[in-house]
Tab-separated table of C-alpha atoms in Angstrom:
chain	number	residue	atom	x	y	z
A	1	MET	CA	165.325	112.375	202.476
A	2	ALA	CA	162.538	113.756	200.308
A	3	LEU	CA	164.439	112.826	197.143
A	4	ASN	CA	164.824	109.218	198.253
A	5	SER	CA	161.102	109.014	198.969
A	6	SER	CA	160.232	110.251	195.444
A	7	LEU	CA	162.599	107.747	193.813
A	8	SER	CA	161.170	104.877	195.782
A	9	THR	CA	157.609	105.867	194.855
A	10	ALA	CA	158.466	106.084	191.144
A	11	SER	CA	160.189	102.681	191.159
A	12	ALA	CA	157.208	101.078	192.874
A	13	THR	CA	154.853	102.530	190.285
A	14	PHE	CA	157.028	101.274	187.425
A	15	ARG	CA	157.083	97.738	188.840
A	16	ALA	CA	153.283	97.757	189.191
A	17	LEU	CA	152.856	98.819	185.566
A	18	ARG	CA	155.134	96.025	184.347
A	19	GLN	CA	153.162	93.449	186.314
A	20	CYS	CA	149.897	94.687	184.733
A	21	GLU	CA	151.381	94.767	181.240
A	22	THR	CA	152.629	91.197	181.272
A	23	PRO	CA	149.154	89.500	181.546
A	24	ALA	CA	147.777	91.798	178.888
A	25	ARG	CA	150.471	90.772	176.401
A	26	SER	CA	149.916	87.103	177.116
A	27	VAL	CA	146.177	87.466	176.487
A	28	ALA	CA	146.862	89.265	173.206
A	29	ARG	CA	149.185	86.470	172.049
A	30	ARG	CA	146.515	83.846	172.784
A	31	LEU	CA	143.839	85.776	170.852
A	32	GLY	CA	145.992	86.217	167.790
A	33	PRO	CA	145.967	89.191	165.392
A	34	PRO	CA	143.080	91.710	165.724
A	35	ALA	CA	139.989	90.957	163.710
A	36	ARG	CA	138.908	93.204	160.869
A	37	GLN	CA	136.522	95.934	161.979
A	38	LEU	CA	133.119	96.084	160.330
A	39	SER	CA	132.022	99.402	158.886
A	40	THR	CA	128.420	100.571	159.166
A	41	SER	CA	128.768	103.091	156.335
A	42	ALA	CA	127.548	102.342	152.840
A	43	PRO	CA	130.107	101.068	150.332
A	44	ARG	CA	131.680	103.716	148.189
A	45	ASN	CA	130.229	102.727	144.894
A	46	ASN	CA	129.279	105.478	142.472
A	47	GLU	CA	127.452	103.102	140.172
A	48	PRO	CA	123.669	103.374	140.788
A	49	THR	CA	121.726	100.198	141.353
A	50	GLU	CA	118.945	99.084	139.074
A	51	THR	CA	116.271	100.005	141.635
A	52	THR	CA	117.645	103.536	142.023
A	53	VAL	CA	117.671	104.104	138.271
A	54	GLU	CA	114.065	102.933	137.936
A	55	GLN	CA	112.930	105.278	140.732
A	56	GLU	CA	114.716	108.248	139.201
A	57	ARG	CA	112.919	107.662	135.917
A	58	ARG	CA	109.527	107.728	137.579
A	59	PRO	CA	107.966	111.100	138.474
A	60	ARG	CA	107.885	111.859	142.176
A	61	TRP	CA	104.077	112.008	142.370
A	62	SER	CA	103.616	108.482	141.026
A	63	TYR	CA	105.169	106.422	143.834
A	64	THR	CA	105.776	106.329	147.567
A	65	PRO	CA	109.435	106.628	148.644
A	66	GLU	CA	110.809	103.310	149.823
A	67	ARG	CA	112.096	104.707	153.114
A	68	MET	CA	108.655	106.058	153.980
A	69	LYS	CA	106.947	102.697	153.661
A	70	GLY	CA	106.008	100.867	156.828
A	71	PRO	CA	106.570	97.245	157.814
A	72	GLY	CA	103.849	96.059	155.442
A	73	PHE	CA	100.957	95.933	157.890
A	74	SER	CA	98.747	98.403	159.716
A	75	ILE	CA	97.852	98.502	163.393
A	76	ASN	CA	94.482	100.061	162.594
A	77	ILE	CA	91.568	97.668	162.858
A	78	VAL	CA	89.224	98.144	159.909
A	79	LYS	CA	85.613	97.502	160.803
A	80	ASP	CA	84.439	97.319	157.206
A	81	PRO	CA	87.118	96.116	154.709
A	82	ARG	CA	85.081	97.515	151.814
A	83	ARG	CA	85.895	101.034	152.954
A	84	THR	CA	89.613	100.480	152.360
A	85	ILE	CA	89.051	100.254	148.597
A	86	TRP	CA	89.261	103.604	146.819
A	87	HIS	CA	90.769	104.374	143.429
A	88	ASN	CA	92.393	107.719	142.564
A	89	ASN	CA	93.277	109.160	139.209
A	90	GLU	CA	96.765	108.402	137.856
A	91	ASP	CA	96.313	109.746	134.327
A	92	PRO	CA	98.186	113.045	133.692
A	93	ALA	CA	96.063	113.782	130.618
A	94	LYS	CA	92.886	113.669	132.684
A	95	LEU	CA	94.427	116.061	135.181
A	96	ASP	CA	95.397	118.467	132.398
A	97	VAL	CA	91.801	118.539	131.164
A	98	MET	CA	90.660	119.724	134.590
A	99	TYR	CA	93.271	122.501	134.654
A	100	ASN	CA	92.216	123.622	131.185
A	101	ARG	CA	88.592	123.818	132.284
A	102	LEU	CA	89.534	125.935	135.279
A	103	LEU	CA	92.296	128.147	133.886
A	104	GLY	CA	91.382	128.223	130.218
A	105	SER	CA	93.199	126.998	127.124
A	106	LYS	CA	96.693	125.698	127.893
A	107	GLY	CA	96.049	126.215	131.566
A	108	HIS	CA	97.865	122.980	132.361
A	109	ARG	CA	101.123	124.701	131.382
A	110	MET	CA	100.917	127.228	134.188
A	111	LEU	CA	102.291	124.792	136.758
A	112	PRO	CA	105.001	122.104	136.719
A	113	ASP	CA	103.880	118.498	136.793
A	114	GLU	CA	104.859	117.913	140.424
A	115	THR	CA	103.044	121.047	141.578
A	116	LYS	CA	99.920	120.161	139.589
A	117	TRP	CA	99.650	116.837	141.376
A	118	LEU	CA	100.545	118.322	144.762
A	119	ALA	CA	97.768	120.920	144.509
A	120	VAL	CA	95.091	118.221	144.109
A	121	THR	CA	96.499	115.850	146.753
A	122	HIS	CA	94.740	115.805	150.115
A	123	LYS	CA	96.568	114.781	153.273
A	124	SER	CA	94.396	111.675	153.540
A	125	PHE	CA	95.939	110.239	150.360
A	126	ASP	CA	98.682	107.671	150.988
A	127	GLN	CA	98.971	108.846	154.608
A	128	GLY	CA	100.513	112.081	153.350
A	129	ARG	CA	103.709	110.325	152.244
A	130	ARG	CA	103.673	111.904	148.777
A	131	GLY	CA	103.071	115.418	150.053
A	132	PHE	CA	99.762	117.244	150.408
A	133	ASN	CA	98.253	120.637	149.649
A	134	THR	CA	97.541	122.039	153.117
A	135	ARG	CA	100.113	124.848	153.049
A	136	LEU	CA	99.329	125.790	149.466
A	137	ALA	CA	95.633	125.915	150.353
A	138	TYR	CA	96.261	128.222	153.301
A	139	PHE	CA	98.106	130.671	151.054
A	140	GLY	CA	95.506	130.469	148.292
A	141	ARG	CA	92.630	130.979	150.706
A	142	LEU	CA	94.100	134.293	151.825
A	143	ILE	CA	94.422	135.416	148.203
A	144	ILE	CA	90.811	134.524	147.372
A	145	SER	CA	89.539	136.192	150.537
A	146	PHE	CA	91.483	139.350	149.707
A	147	GLU	CA	90.142	139.477	146.138
A	148	ALA	CA	86.595	138.835	147.328
A	149	THR	CA	86.892	141.704	149.799
A	150	ARG	CA	88.223	144.045	147.164
A	151	HIS	CA	85.483	142.991	144.758
A	152	ILE	CA	82.831	143.933	147.296
A	153	MET	CA	84.432	147.295	147.973
A	154	VAL	CA	84.736	148.348	144.320
A	155	SER	CA	81.282	147.109	143.309
A	156	PRO	CA	78.438	149.654	143.072
A	157	ASN	CA	76.687	150.085	146.345
A	158	ALA	CA	73.257	148.517	146.489
A	159	ALA	CA	70.249	150.665	147.297
A	160	GLN	CA	70.031	151.090	151.012
A	161	GLU	CA	67.225	152.323	153.177
A	162	THR	CA	67.435	155.866	154.370
A	163	PRO	CA	68.565	155.800	157.987
A	164	SER	CA	66.116	157.126	160.490
A	165	PRO	CA	66.984	160.537	161.952
A	166	ASP	CA	68.895	160.534	165.181
A	167	PRO	CA	66.684	161.696	168.096
A	168	PHE	CA	69.561	163.745	169.488
A	169	GLY	CA	70.421	165.369	166.179
A	170	ARG	CA	73.795	163.654	165.855
A	171	VAL	CA	75.342	163.320	162.392
A	172	PRO	CA	77.661	160.360	161.748
A	173	PHE	CA	81.103	161.094	160.406
A	174	GLN	CA	81.352	160.566	156.659
A	175	HIS	CA	84.337	160.548	154.355
A	176	PRO	CA	84.791	159.405	150.718
A	177	SER	CA	87.534	156.998	151.763
A	178	LEU	CA	85.153	155.183	154.108
A	179	GLU	CA	82.278	154.723	151.696
A	180	ASN	CA	83.658	151.483	150.258
A	181	VAL	CA	84.389	150.063	153.691
A	182	ASP	CA	80.750	150.465	154.671
A	183	LYS	CA	79.805	148.010	151.923
A	184	LEU	CA	81.257	145.179	153.995
A	185	VAL	CA	78.426	145.640	156.475
A	186	SER	CA	75.846	144.241	154.056
A	187	LYS	CA	78.031	141.683	152.253
A	188	GLN	CA	80.856	139.492	153.494
A	189	PRO	CA	83.630	137.695	151.531
A	190	ARG	CA	82.600	134.336	152.981
A	191	THR	CA	79.194	134.695	151.333
A	192	THR	CA	80.702	135.766	148.013
A	193	VAL	CA	82.932	132.677	147.794
A	194	SER	CA	81.111	130.292	150.073
A	195	LYS	CA	81.931	126.630	150.447
A	196	ASP	CA	78.898	125.573	148.433
A	197	LYS	CA	79.715	127.921	145.553
A	198	LEU	CA	83.305	126.730	145.291
A	199	SER	CA	82.157	123.108	145.500
A	200	LYS	CA	79.793	123.660	142.594
A	201	LEU	CA	82.602	125.234	140.584
A	202	ALA	CA	84.783	122.224	141.364
A	203	MET	CA	82.045	119.906	140.136
A	204	ASP	CA	81.719	121.851	136.890
A	205	ILE	CA	85.423	121.597	136.045
A	206	GLY	CA	85.639	117.888	136.916
A	207	LEU	CA	87.795	118.213	140.014
A	208	PRO	CA	86.215	115.246	141.878
A	209	GLU	CA	87.471	112.879	139.153
A	210	VAL	CA	91.123	113.865	139.542
A	211	ILE	CA	91.507	114.810	143.196
A	212	ARG	CA	93.583	112.401	145.262
A	213	TRP	CA	92.183	111.594	148.683
A	214	LYS	CA	90.851	108.744	150.797
A	215	PRO	CA	87.301	109.267	152.077
A	216	LYS	CA	86.433	107.794	155.436
A	217	MET	CA	83.184	106.399	154.052
A	218	PRO	CA	83.371	105.823	150.280
A	219	GLU	CA	79.667	105.093	150.222
A	220	ASP	CA	78.866	108.575	151.583
A	221	LEU	CA	81.185	111.235	150.184
A	222	GLU	CA	79.084	114.088	151.549
A	223	THR	CA	79.579	112.910	155.113
A	224	SER	CA	83.245	112.214	154.416
A	225	GLY	CA	83.746	115.908	153.698
A	226	ILE	CA	84.140	116.080	149.940
A	227	LYS	CA	83.138	119.768	149.878
A	228	VAL	CA	85.988	120.694	152.190
A	229	VAL	CA	88.417	118.626	150.129
A	230	LEU	CA	87.317	120.308	146.894
A	231	ASN	CA	87.581	123.772	148.439
A	232	THR	CA	91.060	122.939	149.701
A	233	ALA	CA	92.150	121.896	146.217
A	234	ILE	CA	90.928	125.127	144.620
A	235	PHE	CA	92.683	127.170	147.297
A	236	ALA	CA	95.865	125.168	146.723
A	237	ILE	CA	95.789	125.752	142.966
A	238	VAL	CA	95.566	129.501	143.520
A	239	GLY	CA	98.383	129.379	146.049
A	240	ALA	CA	100.575	127.379	143.667
A	241	ILE	CA	99.959	129.852	140.839
A	242	SER	CA	100.925	132.730	143.115
A	243	LEU	CA	104.186	131.063	144.093
A	244	GLN	CA	104.953	130.129	140.498
A	245	HIS	CA	103.996	133.341	138.666
A	246	GLY	CA	103.516	136.001	141.329
A	247	ALA	CA	100.633	137.688	143.106
A	248	GLU	CA	99.434	139.690	140.089
A	249	VAL	CA	98.802	136.594	137.975
A	250	ALA	CA	97.110	134.798	140.865
A	251	GLN	CA	94.802	137.743	141.532
A	252	GLN	CA	93.840	137.884	137.873
A	253	VAL	CA	93.037	134.168	137.909
A	254	VAL	CA	90.843	134.628	140.978
A	255	ARG	CA	88.942	137.537	139.433
A	256	GLU	CA	88.423	136.017	135.982
A	257	LYS	CA	88.270	132.270	136.617
A	258	ILE	CA	86.683	131.998	140.061
A	259	LEU	CA	84.764	135.110	141.131
A	260	ARG	CA	82.956	135.460	137.811
A	261	ARG	CA	81.898	131.829	137.841
A	262	VAL	CA	80.568	131.823	141.366
A	263	GLY	CA	78.286	134.750	140.617
A	264	ALA	CA	80.283	137.494	142.296
């Protein structure tokens, strides 16, 4: 009895499948052969287009990548259209002159072309689409701060006033290894390489003429923060030299090309 029930159930299922299959075949005959599927992948063509060849010939710093460009308009409402006009340097020879003034003769050869432009590019330039020097500046700032601290510690100690005697007769602990550390009480690294001193050095080497940035108010560069931008560029150059040639070369550049010029 159980076997007959299973056979009857299987036959009923088979008949139901045939009834469903018949309309589907009729619909397929009316529609005809299947249409060709469209592929969303790019055609397999190894031959580069004319636009690609032209972009590969241009250096990376000289143009904005096509895929990073927007729709051609900005949602920002400009109150004063005159503030949108600002011209940046695009002459590599002018940039090399600045590097030679800072690093000495043939100083422009210390860094590759892309890195030279990246070190002087602020994040406000071209909306940051060509890269900017923030991370290089962070690394270079640590190197300059370290060299300034070491310069203070190895410099001769200035004449200090004789401390007044302790009323309880206590004698402070003294050790030759701690004598240099005590010099940091009277002089700090941030005063040795202050923002104003580095800005003056940047002015002397012609950095404002080659730095790439977009000031908020072109008519007032001081309020737009040009000192911070110049300091960032100097930090970034030091950081790039350290990554390119090592810490020893970068420390020598800081001691000879920066600390001596700022009056340290």
